[in-house]
Tab-separated table of C-alpha atoms and ligand atoms in Angstrom:
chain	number	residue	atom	x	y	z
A	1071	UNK	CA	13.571	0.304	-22.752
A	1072	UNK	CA	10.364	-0.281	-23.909
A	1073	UNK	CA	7.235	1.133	-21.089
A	1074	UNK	CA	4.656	-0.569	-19.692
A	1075	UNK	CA	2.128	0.819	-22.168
A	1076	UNK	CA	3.516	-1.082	-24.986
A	1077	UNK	CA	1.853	-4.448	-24.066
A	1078	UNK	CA	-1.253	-5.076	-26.455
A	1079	UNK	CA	-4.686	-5.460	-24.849
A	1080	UNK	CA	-4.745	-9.307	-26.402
A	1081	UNK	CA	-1.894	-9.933	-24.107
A	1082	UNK	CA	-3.145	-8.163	-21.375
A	1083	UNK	CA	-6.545	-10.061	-21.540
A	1084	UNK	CA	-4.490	-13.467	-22.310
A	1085	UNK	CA	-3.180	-12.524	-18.621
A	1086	UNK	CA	-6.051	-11.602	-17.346
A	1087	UNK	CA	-8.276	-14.434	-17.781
A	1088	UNK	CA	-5.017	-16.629	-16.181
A	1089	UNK	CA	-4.792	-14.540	-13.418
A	1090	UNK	CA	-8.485	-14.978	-12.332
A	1091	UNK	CA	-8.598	-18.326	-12.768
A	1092	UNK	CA	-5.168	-18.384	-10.199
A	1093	UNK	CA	-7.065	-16.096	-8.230
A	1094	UNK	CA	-9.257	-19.056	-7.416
A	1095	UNK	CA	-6.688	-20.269	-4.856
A	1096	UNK	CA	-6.669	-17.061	-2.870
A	1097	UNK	CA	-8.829	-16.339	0.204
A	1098	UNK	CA	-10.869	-12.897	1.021
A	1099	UNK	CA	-10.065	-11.693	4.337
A	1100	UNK	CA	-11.979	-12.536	6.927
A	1101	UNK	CA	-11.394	-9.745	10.164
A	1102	UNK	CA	-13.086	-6.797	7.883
A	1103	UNK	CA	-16.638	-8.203	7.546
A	1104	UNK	CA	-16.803	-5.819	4.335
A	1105	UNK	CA	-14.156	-6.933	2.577
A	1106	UNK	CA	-14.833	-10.532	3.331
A	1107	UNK	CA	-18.084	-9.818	1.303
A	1108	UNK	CA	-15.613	-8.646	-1.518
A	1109	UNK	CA	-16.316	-10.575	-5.307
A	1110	UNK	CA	-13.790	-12.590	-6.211
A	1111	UNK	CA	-14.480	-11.600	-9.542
A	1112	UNK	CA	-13.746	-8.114	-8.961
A	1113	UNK	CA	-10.813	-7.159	-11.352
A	1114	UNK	CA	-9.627	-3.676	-12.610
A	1115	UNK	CA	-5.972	-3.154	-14.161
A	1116	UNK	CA	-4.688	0.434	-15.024
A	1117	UNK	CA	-1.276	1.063	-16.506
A	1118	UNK	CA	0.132	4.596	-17.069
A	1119	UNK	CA	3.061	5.666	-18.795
A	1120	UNK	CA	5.097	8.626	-18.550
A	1121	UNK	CA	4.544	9.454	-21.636
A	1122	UNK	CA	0.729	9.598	-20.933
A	1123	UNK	CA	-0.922	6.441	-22.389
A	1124	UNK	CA	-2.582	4.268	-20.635
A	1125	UNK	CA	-4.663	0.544	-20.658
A	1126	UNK	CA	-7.567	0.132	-18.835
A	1127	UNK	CA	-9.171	-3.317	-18.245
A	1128	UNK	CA	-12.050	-4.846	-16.350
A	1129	UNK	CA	-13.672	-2.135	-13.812
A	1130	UNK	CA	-12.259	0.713	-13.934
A	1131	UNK	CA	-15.378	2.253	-12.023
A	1132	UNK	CA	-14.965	0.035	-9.121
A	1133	UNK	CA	-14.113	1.849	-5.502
A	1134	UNK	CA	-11.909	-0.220	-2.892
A	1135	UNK	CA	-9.896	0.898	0.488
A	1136	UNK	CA	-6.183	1.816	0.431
A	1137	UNK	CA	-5.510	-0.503	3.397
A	1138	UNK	CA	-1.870	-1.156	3.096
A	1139	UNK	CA	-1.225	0.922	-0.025
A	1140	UNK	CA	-1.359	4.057	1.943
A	1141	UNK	CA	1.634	3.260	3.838
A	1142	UNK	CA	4.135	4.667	1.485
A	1143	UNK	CA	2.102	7.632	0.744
A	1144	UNK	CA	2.089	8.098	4.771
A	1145	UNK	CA	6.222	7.856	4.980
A	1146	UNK	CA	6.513	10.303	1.938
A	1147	UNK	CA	4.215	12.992	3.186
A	1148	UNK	CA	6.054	12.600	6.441
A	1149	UNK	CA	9.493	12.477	4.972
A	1150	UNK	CA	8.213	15.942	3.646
A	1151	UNK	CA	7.227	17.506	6.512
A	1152	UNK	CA	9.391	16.220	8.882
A	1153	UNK	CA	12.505	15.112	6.818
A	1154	UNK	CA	14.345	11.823	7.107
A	1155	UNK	CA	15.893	12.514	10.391
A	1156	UNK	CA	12.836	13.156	12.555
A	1157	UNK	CA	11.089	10.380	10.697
A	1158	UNK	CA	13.510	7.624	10.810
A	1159	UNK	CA	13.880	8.581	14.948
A	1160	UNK	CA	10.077	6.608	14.978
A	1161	UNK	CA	10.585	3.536	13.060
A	1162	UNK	CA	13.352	1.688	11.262
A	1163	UNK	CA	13.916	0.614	7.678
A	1164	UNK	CA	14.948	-2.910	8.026
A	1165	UNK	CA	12.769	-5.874	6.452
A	1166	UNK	CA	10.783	-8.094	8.630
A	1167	UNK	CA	10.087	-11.539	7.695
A	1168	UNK	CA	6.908	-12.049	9.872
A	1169	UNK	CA	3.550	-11.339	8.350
A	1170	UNK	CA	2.026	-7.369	8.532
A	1171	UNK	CA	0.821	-7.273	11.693
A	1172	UNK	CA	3.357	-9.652	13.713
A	1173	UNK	CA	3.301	-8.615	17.342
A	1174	UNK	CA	6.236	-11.199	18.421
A	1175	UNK	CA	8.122	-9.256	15.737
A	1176	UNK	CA	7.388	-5.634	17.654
A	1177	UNK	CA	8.057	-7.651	21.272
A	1178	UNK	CA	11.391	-8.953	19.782
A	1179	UNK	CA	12.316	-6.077	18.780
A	1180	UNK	CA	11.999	-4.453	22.200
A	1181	UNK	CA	8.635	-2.161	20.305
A	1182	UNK	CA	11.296	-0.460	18.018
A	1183	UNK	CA	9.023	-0.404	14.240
A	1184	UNK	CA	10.994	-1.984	11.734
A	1185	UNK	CA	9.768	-0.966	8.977
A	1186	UNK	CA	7.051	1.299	7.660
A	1187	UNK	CA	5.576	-0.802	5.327
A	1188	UNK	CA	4.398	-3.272	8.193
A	1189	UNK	CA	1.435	-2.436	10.617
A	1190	UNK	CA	3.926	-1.623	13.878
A	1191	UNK	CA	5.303	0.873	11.700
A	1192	UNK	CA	2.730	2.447	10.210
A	1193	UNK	CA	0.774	2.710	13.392
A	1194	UNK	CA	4.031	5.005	14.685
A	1195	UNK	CA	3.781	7.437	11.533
A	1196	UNK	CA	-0.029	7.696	12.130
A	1197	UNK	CA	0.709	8.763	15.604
A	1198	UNK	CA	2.842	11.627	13.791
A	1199	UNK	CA	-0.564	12.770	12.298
A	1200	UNK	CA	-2.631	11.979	15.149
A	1201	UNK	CA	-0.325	14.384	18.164
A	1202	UNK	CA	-0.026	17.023	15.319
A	1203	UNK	CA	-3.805	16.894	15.605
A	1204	UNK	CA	-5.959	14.272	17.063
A	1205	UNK	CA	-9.070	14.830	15.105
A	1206	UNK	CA	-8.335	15.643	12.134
A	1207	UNK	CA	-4.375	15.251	11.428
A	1208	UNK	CA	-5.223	11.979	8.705
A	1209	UNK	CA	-7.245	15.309	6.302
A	1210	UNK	CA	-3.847	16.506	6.120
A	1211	UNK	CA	-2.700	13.780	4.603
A	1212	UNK	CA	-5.994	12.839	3.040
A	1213	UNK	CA	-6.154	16.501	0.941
A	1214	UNK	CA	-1.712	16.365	0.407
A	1215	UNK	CA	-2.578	13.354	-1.675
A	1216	UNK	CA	-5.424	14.082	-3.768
A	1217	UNK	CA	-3.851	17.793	-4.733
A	1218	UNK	CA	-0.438	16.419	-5.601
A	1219	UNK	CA	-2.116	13.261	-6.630
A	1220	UNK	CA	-4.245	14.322	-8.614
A	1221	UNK	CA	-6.985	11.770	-7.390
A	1222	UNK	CA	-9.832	11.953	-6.037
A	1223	UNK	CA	-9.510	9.485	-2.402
A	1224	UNK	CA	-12.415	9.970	0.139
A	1225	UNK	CA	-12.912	8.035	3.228
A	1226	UNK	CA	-14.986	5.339	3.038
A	1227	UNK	CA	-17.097	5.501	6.234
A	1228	UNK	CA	-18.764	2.115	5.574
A	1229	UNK	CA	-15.833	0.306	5.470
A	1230	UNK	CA	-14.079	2.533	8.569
A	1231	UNK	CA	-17.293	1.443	10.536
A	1232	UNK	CA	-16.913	-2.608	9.272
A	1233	UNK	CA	-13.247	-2.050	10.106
A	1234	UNK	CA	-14.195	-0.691	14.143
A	1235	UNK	CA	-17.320	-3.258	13.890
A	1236	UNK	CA	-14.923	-6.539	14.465
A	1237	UNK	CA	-11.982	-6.366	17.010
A	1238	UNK	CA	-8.266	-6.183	16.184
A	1239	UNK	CA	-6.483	-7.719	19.033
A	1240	UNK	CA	-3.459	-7.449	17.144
A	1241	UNK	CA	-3.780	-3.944	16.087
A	1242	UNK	CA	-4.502	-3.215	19.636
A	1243	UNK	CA	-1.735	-5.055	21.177
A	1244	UNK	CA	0.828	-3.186	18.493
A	1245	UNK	CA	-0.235	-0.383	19.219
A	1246	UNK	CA	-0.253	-0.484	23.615
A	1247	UNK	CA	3.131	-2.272	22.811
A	1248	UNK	CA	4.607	1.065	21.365
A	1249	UNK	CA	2.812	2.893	23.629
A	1250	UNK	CA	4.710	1.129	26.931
A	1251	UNK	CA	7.485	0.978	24.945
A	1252	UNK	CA	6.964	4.955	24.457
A	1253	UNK	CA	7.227	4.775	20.733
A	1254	UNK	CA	4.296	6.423	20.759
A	1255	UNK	CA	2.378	8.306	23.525
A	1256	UNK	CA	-1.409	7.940	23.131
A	1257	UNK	CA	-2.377	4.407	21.427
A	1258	UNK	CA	-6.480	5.033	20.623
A	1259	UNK	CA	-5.940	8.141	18.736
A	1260	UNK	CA	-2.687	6.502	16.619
A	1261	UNK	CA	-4.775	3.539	15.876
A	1262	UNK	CA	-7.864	5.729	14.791
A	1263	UNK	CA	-5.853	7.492	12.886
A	1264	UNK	CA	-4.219	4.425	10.914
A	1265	UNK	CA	-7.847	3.004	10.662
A	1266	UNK	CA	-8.813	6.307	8.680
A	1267	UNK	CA	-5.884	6.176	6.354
A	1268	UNK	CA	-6.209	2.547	5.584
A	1269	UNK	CA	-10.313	3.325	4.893
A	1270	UNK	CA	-8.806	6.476	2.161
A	1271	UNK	CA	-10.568	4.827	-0.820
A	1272	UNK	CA	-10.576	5.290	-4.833
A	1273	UNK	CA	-10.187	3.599	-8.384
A	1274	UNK	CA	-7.661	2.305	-9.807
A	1275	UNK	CA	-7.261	4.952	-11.938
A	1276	UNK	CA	-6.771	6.835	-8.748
A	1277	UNK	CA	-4.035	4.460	-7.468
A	1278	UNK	CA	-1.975	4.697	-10.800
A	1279	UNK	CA	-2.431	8.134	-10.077
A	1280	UNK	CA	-0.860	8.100	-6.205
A	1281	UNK	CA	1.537	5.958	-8.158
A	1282	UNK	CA	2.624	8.453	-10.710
A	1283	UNK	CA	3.614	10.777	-8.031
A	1284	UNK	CA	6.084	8.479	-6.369
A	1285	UNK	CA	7.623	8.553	-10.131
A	1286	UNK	CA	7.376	11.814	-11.059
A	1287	UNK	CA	8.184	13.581	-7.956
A	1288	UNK	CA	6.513	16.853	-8.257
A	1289	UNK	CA	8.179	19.848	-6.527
A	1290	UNK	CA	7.916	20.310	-3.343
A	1291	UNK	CA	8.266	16.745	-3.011
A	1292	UNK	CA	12.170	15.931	-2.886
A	1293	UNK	CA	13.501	13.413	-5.200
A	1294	UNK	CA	15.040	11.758	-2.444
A	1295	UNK	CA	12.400	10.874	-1.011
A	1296	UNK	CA	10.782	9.359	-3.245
A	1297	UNK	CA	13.813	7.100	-3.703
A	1298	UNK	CA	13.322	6.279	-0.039
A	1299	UNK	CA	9.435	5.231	-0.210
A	1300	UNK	CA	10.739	2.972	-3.297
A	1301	UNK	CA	13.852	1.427	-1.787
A	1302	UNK	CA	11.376	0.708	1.541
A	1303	UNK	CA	8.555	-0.858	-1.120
A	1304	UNK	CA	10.694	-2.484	-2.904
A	1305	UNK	CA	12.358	-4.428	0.705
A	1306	UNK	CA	9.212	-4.061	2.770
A	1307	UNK	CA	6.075	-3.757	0.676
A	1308	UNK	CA	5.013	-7.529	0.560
A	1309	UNK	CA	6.570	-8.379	3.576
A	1310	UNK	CA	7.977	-11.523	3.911
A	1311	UNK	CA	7.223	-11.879	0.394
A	1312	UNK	CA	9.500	-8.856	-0.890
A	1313	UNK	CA	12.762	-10.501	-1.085
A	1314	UNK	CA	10.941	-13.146	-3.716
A	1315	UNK	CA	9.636	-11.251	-5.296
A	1316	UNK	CA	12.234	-8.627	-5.837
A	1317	UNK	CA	14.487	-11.644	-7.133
A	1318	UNK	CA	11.300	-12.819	-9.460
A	1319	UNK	CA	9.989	-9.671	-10.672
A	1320	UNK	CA	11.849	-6.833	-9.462
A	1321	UNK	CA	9.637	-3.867	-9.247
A	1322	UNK	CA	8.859	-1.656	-5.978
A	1323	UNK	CA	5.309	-3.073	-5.031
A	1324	UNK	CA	2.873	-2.111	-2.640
A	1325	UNK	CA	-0.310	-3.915	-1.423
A	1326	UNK	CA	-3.339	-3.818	0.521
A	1327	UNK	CA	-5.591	-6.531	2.180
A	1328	UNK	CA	-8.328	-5.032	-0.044
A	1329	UNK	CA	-6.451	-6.861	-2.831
A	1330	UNK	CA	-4.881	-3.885	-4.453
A	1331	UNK	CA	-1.559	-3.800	-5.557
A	1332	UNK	CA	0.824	-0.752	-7.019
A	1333	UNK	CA	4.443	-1.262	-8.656
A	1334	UNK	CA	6.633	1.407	-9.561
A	1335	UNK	CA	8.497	1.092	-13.281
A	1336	UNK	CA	11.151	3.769	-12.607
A	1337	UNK	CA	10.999	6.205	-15.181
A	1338	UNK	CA	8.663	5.015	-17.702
A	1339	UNK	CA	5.236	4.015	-15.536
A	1340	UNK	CA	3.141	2.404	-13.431
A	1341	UNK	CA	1.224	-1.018	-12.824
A	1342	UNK	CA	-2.096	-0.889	-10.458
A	1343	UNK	CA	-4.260	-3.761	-10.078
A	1344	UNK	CA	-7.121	-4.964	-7.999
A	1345	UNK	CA	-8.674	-8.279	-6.879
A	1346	UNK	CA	-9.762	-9.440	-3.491
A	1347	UNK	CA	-8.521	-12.565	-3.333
A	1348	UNK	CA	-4.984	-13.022	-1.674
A	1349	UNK	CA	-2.469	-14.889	-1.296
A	1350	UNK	CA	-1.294	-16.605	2.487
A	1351	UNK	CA	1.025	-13.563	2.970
A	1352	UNK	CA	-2.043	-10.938	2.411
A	1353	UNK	CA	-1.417	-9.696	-1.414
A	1354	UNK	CA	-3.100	-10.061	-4.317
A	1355	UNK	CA	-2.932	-13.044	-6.191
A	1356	UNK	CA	-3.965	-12.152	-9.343
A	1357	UNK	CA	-2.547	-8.694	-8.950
A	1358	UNK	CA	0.625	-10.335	-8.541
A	1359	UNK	CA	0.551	-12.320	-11.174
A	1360	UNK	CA	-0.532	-9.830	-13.774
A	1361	UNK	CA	2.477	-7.306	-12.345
A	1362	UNK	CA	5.363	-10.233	-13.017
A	1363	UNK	CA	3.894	-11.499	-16.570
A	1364	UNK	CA	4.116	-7.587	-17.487
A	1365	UNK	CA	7.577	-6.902	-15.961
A	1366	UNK	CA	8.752	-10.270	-17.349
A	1367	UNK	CA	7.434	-9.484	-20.869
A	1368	UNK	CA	9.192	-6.175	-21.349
A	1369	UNK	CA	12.391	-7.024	-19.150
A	1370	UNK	CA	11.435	-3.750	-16.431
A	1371	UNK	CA	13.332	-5.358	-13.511
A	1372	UNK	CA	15.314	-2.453	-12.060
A	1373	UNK	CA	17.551	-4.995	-12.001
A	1374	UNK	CA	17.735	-5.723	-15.132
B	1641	LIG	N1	-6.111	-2.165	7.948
B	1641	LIG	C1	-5.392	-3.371	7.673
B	1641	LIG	C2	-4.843	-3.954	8.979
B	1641	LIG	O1	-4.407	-3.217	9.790
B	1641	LIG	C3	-4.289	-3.078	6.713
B	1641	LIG	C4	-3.368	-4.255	6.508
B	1641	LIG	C5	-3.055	-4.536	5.059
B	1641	LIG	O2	-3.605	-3.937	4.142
B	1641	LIG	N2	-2.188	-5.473	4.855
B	1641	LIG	O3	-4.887	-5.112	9.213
């Protein structure tokens, strides 16, 4: 099977300039004032191969928050820490089809996570971080993924103090649900902790990077987890939107309400993409789009 390096540029541009103009349908979110004053225009596409090629379109130089993205990263450097037992003790691994940060998911689910892909979840694994040490438990994290990453993340303080600037009554209420439902024991610190990881920022070339490790599994990371945190993207990562577009497309996929967007191609590469505008479920329309036309093109469904 062919990788996802061996599209030309031509077609990738062809794409490209269809995706933005699709992108025109999508909305910037609007409860992080800085990411509401996102360009639509934005756009930056990286593709790396295991066999170390890579494409590179629009702007490559162009920084933008994790958000969402950093939830898989968060389950695998938990998974090896704590291994799967401890971890899957704090949240569950079932899909959830209510959007990201669904409280009347959490309540009907008596505050048991479902997933850790959505925000109940992720708030639990933060809390991990945050009892280990309240202060500075996210650095852990933070300096795990740029050495086995070999990026170069650093927390964007602007956009942690946009993201504290504008209230979160969701985030709140997740996170006092788990905490009465003792799922977690101190809600502030697990949400300040979240907050950090989501504000972990980069380049796309620093996201294909996080992405590469989820493929190539460097030791002392165990194989088997990384099969977890793909399985879990793959189910979970656009929420209600995964079952789609595992059917469509058929790649694990991971976004962020930043409007970035990482798929897995087992074995042969990775697909990162980023542009603010997104769809009604939260993900990125044109990165999206640009991930199916690829995995369409060269038949990389794991399905398949
Ligand atoms: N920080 C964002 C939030 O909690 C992350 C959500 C996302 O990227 N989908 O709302």
């Amino acid at each position: 099977m062919e990788g996802p390096t061996a599209l030309n540029t031509e077609q990738l541009h062809a794409w490209t300039s269809k995706a933005m103009t699709r992108a025109r349908s999508g909305q910037l979110p609007d409860y992080i004032p800085r990411l509401s004053r996102a360009s639509p225009h934005w756009f930056a596409l990286q593709i790396t191969g295991v066999d170390g090629q890579t494409h590179t379109l629009g702007d490559s130089c162009l920084q933008f928050p994790l958000m969402s993205i950093v939830k898989p990263f968060l389950l695998l450097y938990l998974l090896c820490q704590w291994g799967e037992e401890s971890v899957f003790k704090r949240v569950g691994i079932e899909p959830s089809s209510e959007p990201y940060n669904s409280l009347s998911q959490l309540q009907h689910d008596q505050g048991w996570p479902r997933n850790p892909m959505i925000n109940s979840g992720a708030i639990t694994l933060a809390s991990i971080l945050s009892e280990t040490d309240s202060t500075s438990g996210y650095q852990s994290l933070w300096n795990w993924l740029n050495y086995y990453g070999h990026c170069q993340l650093f927390l964007d303080e602007r956009m942690l103090a946009s993201v504290k600037s504008f209230p979160n009554p969701r985030n709140e209420a997740i996170a006092r649900e788990l905490a009465t439902r003792g799922h977690l024991t101190e809600a502030v610190s697990a949400l300040d902790t979240y907050n950090r990881l989501c504000c972990l920022s980069g380049t796309i070339v620093d996201l294909a990077h996080l992405g590469m490790l989820l493929l190539e599994c460097p030791p002392p990371l165990q194989s088997s987890h990384c099969h977890t945190v793909k399985a879990l993207m793959t189910t979970c990562g656009l929420y209600q939107a995964s079952g789609r577009f595992a059917v469509q497309v058929g790649l694990p996929t991971k976004s962020g309400v930043s409007g970035a967007v990482l798929s897995v191609v087992p074995h042969l590469g990775v697909i990162a993409c980023y542009s603010p505008p997104l769809n009604r479920e939260g993900n990125s329309v044109a990165g999206l789009f640009m991930v199916e036309q690829i995995a369409k093109a060269l038949d990389l469904s794991i399905f398949s």
